[in-house]
Amino acid sequence: DEAPWGSVNGSGEGSLKLNLTASGDVSAAVPEVRAISTEIVTPPVEDFHIRMTKEDGSMTKTWESVKDFVDEASFPVGIYSIEAFYGTPDAQGSIKEGEEGFEHAYYYGLTENITVLEGQTTDVDLYAGLANAIVDIEYTEAFKNYFSDWQTTLQTVGKEPVNLGSREALNYITPGEVTVTMKAEQQNGISVSLKPGKFNAEAQHLYKMRYNIYNGEIGNAQLVIEFDESLEEEPIIIDLSRELGNMEAPKVEPEGFEPGQNFASLEGTQFDGTIKFNVVAHGTIAEALLTVVSDTYNPTFLTDGVIDLCKAADKQEDLAKAGINAIGFYREPGELAKLDLTELCRNLPSGEHKFIFQVTDTHMQANEPIEVTVAVIPKEISAEGQEALFGDGYADIIIRYNGPDPTAPGSNPFSFDVQGEYGYESCDIKSINGVPVTRSAQFPVHEYTYRIALPLTDNDAPQVKVYFNRDINNQDEQPAALTSIPFKYPEYNVLLDPMAKSIRIRIDESDIDKNYLFFRKLHVFVDGKRMDPKTLKSDEETGIITIPNLASGKSYQIKTTLESASKPKAFGSEETVSTEIENGVPNGDFEDLTETINTTINQGGQWTITRGGDKHQTTLSMGIKEPREWVSSNSQTCNLNASNKNSWYLIPSVYNTTLSWESKQPTAKFWGQGQDAYISTADVYKNLSAPSGTNAMVIRNVAWDVNGKAIDYLNQTGNTEHSNYFCSNHPSSIANRTAGYMYLGSSIKEGVDFTTRPTKLKGSYKYIPDEHDPNEKGQVIVKLLDGDKILASGIIELGSKDTYSDFELPLVYVSDTFQKKPTTLQIKISSSNKENDIKTTDYCNKEECCSRGATLYIDNLTFEY
């Protein structure tokens, strides 16, 4: 093909031809020492790793072998850098017998600005050279004869020491400043541990050292160490005197660990180990090197990962803040000292941290470096919310965690905040379930199920913040994990209770707690439109949601869902119901009347106009009408079967404002002088009005007696020229004084059939108290009953009003009226709010002879829904 690697529009691919060379060339300064073979064996080219990085950062890829790279065949066009490497940057060590010679080496090569052209092959020459330095150590025969055993340790600053043993071999080390430590045992069994010197090592360089002994007599010999001319111009000479031979090298005793021990600690948990170094130096301490080998911990008081505690007096404060407690090293070191790294290890970041400690005295003797490693393993925390049944009030969260067992008493490090109705709320933990484990150094992940209590929420999947060892004083602390709780909604039945201008909704659920939660969660749709929750009326105690402001006598489609989305996937219920038709107060305007009283009775006692003259009798004719469907107290107070039909004993306690009331005065003359018969009406019955319509009702307190005694006639000497004659005698007693009343119903049953549920009674009234009891009030009582059980009721007391005023009487329903309609309506109106001690005033004149009291005028009774 003309374009074998892709298109020709600039977005295709091209190929590379890699020419990789691994070079073992090193530079060596040849000293006046015995040369050994310096032939370097390189790793096979095919074992190199290849890493390719695009200049714009859009691609980085590593191949495990050259073959894998070649098999890739083509690459997107662009500019790249290519790296080839073998081993790891921290590789070092001595070539052992049987090894190829490159096992401890690190090779690296880089070439940049490699352009991959579309449809073309680009040649790439890549040179990978040795990234280590090589050290060759020679032990002379005199040395070997003087010592029975020996070994050399090399340590590059900030790196781990490498023990080269006693063999003469090529030794790979990390470039940098290298410290030499030699430990040897003399033929007499006395050991010396010396730190004779340092040198700088560069990559691709070979360095030679030679150990020799002058004057090989025990106690008088000199150890001579010769370096390359490029390192030390003069050899290092150490007198192996008897004093030195008898003096022990500094001893560093570990406390709480064994040399080389590996500790494992989980990030964010308490390190429970102890790491201390106790130093005894028979020669004064001259140097105390603490080396920290770590990729993640490099405080400023370390230089290339190393600090000499004997020269760190100006860094004491920094060391203490870091948790390093050093005693006996600063200023004037002596023979005893202590280094405590325990607190430091409690604050380390995640990663592997190796601590190497070596002490050298003034005689150049040094202890063998003591190592201890603390691996702070990154905590692995994930959370997964389990599906929860909405309304149960709890949910399970699975925590996957590689830390200590949280099920042990007092060991739980987790806390939870759940997205509730008013933001995130802290939740109680109801239980923790998991298999108790004994942690290994690897800290494997285990699962634990946390059951947490849930706050009220309208969210279908509320978010959960999981905190680990939460700091309650840190308001900005970030959670260790996030998850959510998907709610599963149970099947449910909705009960609807249509009223006249509203529809009440309740979940058919016997569990009170669930009912409460459903009540807070339910979303309502009316004729397909979602109702704003703010427009709904909610009663938390009963769990009833009311849809207000509907029209009476109309059908509505009601749907509900537990999902909070504006467009729910499914409705839990759907039903069409009709609101009640509004019913008013039966004959509440009192316009439909029927005559109940039409009679003439005596008005007071007989009278004469002259002593011993003819007796005359004033009479009262009255026509009273009462509203249909209402019953009044007139059958008591104006009982036409009374033994003495007199206005003092028979008095209507209820009458209509359109009544007929006539006081008939007889003809009363003597010798032709006196009065002719005439008719008059007392002022109290004149000019009566209604606030609307033609009629209102009047209810009053009265005195009455069905067994009233005859009233003595008045024998008087009058002036026949005047016509002002009547009987002013009062009864000796009147048996009863009661409040007048009127109620819905019949003479055999109080109340009328009624099946709707109004919210209040409204009407108009005025009230005139009696002068003997100015604080008395009228009273209206309303009851809605289901059989003999009261569903709703209300009572109001009506105080003094000279003119008609409006009143409202709210009806209070009992709590268990859902879907319960009344069967009976009771309304009772009374002229007094008192049951006894009713007061009346006697009125005795030509137009009226009776005893009456407080009077209530009432009209326009209506219901509001």
mmCIF file with all atom_site columns, C-alpha atoms in Angstrom, residues 14 24 35 54 72 148 168 176 183 188 224 255 357 376 390 451 524 556 579 631 668 698 709 713 722 724 814:
data_model
loop_
_atom_site.group_PDB
_atom_site.id
_atom_site.type_symbol
_atom_site.label_atom_id
_atom_site.label_alt_id
_atom_site.label_comp_id
_atom_site.label_asym_id
_atom_site.label_entity_id
_atom_site.label_seq_id
_atom_site.pdbx_PDB_ins_code
_atom_site.Cartn_x
_atom_site.Cartn_y
_atom_site.Cartn_z
_atom_site.occupancy
_atom_site.B_iso_or_equiv
_atom_site.pdbx_formal_charge
_atom_site.auth_seq_id
_atom_site.auth_comp_id
_atom_site.auth_asym_id
_atom_site.auth_atom_id
_atom_site.pdbx_PDB_model_num
ATOM 1  C CA . GLY A 1 14  ? 4.008    5.604   11.431 1.00 0.00 ? 14  GLY A CA 1
ATOM 2  C CA . GLY A 1 24  ? 29.162   -1.507  30.001 1.00 0.00 ? 24  GLY A CA 1
ATOM 3  C CA . ALA A 1 35  ? 44.543   -4.399  38.704 1.00 0.00 ? 35  ALA A CA 1
ATOM 4  C CA . LYS A 1 54  ? 4.413    11.740  23.563 1.00 0.00 ? 54  LYS A CA 1
ATOM 5  C CA . GLU A 1 72  ? 3.353    -2.821  18.584 1.00 0.00 ? 72  GLU A CA 1
ATOM 6  C CA . SER A 1 148 ? 40.642   -13.967 60.368 1.00 0.00 ? 148 SER A CA 1
ATOM 7  C CA . GLU A 1 168 ? 37.069   -9.494  45.882 1.00 0.00 ? 168 GLU A CA 1
ATOM 8  C CA . GLY A 1 176 ? 26.733   9.808   45.400 1.00 0.00 ? 176 GLY A CA 1
ATOM 9  C CA . LYS A 1 183 ? 34.415   -4.726  60.294 1.00 0.00 ? 183 LYS A CA 1
ATOM 10 C CA . ASN A 1 188 ? 43.377   -13.135 68.653 1.00 0.00 ? 188 ASN A CA 1
ATOM 11 C CA . VAL A 1 224 ? 46.446   1.141   55.378 1.00 0.00 ? 224 VAL A CA 1
ATOM 12 C CA . GLU A 1 255 ? 14.654   -1.371  71.872 1.00 0.00 ? 255 GLU A CA 1
ATOM 13 C CA . PHE A 1 357 ? 21.411   4.402   62.334 1.00 0.00 ? 357 PHE A CA 1
ATOM 14 C CA . VAL A 1 376 ? 2.769    2.934   56.317 1.00 0.00 ? 376 VAL A CA 1
ATOM 15 C CA . PHE A 1 390 ? -38.098  3.382   52.631 1.00 0.00 ? 390 PHE A CA 1
ATOM 16 C CA . ARG A 1 451 ? -26.420  -0.333  60.098 1.00 0.00 ? 451 ARG A CA 1
ATOM 17 C CA . VAL A 1 524 ? -49.469  14.142  45.057 1.00 0.00 ? 524 VAL A CA 1
ATOM 18 C CA . TYR A 1 556 ? -60.737  14.646  40.455 1.00 0.00 ? 556 TYR A CA 1
ATOM 19 C CA . THR A 1 579 ? -65.849  16.044  46.290 1.00 0.00 ? 579 THR A CA 1
ATOM 20 C CA . VAL A 1 631 ? -87.620  23.515  67.749 1.00 0.00 ? 631 VAL A CA 1
ATOM 21 C CA . ALA A 1 668 ? -113.541 51.341  80.718 1.00 0.00 ? 668 ALA A CA 1
ATOM 22 C CA . VAL A 1 698 ? -85.230  36.483  68.789 1.00 0.00 ? 698 VAL A CA 1
ATOM 23 C CA . LYS A 1 709 ? -101.620 31.770  90.892 1.00 0.00 ? 709 LYS A CA 1
ATOM 24 C CA . TYR A 1 713 ? -107.262 42.749  90.844 1.00 0.00 ? 713 TYR A CA 1
ATOM 25 C CA . HIS A 1 722 ? -107.700 59.802  81.902 1.00 0.00 ? 722 HIS A CA 1
ATOM 26 C CA . ASN A 1 724 ? -104.130 55.218  81.756 1.00 0.00 ? 724 ASN A CA 1
ATOM 27 C CA . VAL A 1 814 ? -61.610  14.741  66.432 1.00 0.00 ? 814 VAL A CA 1
#
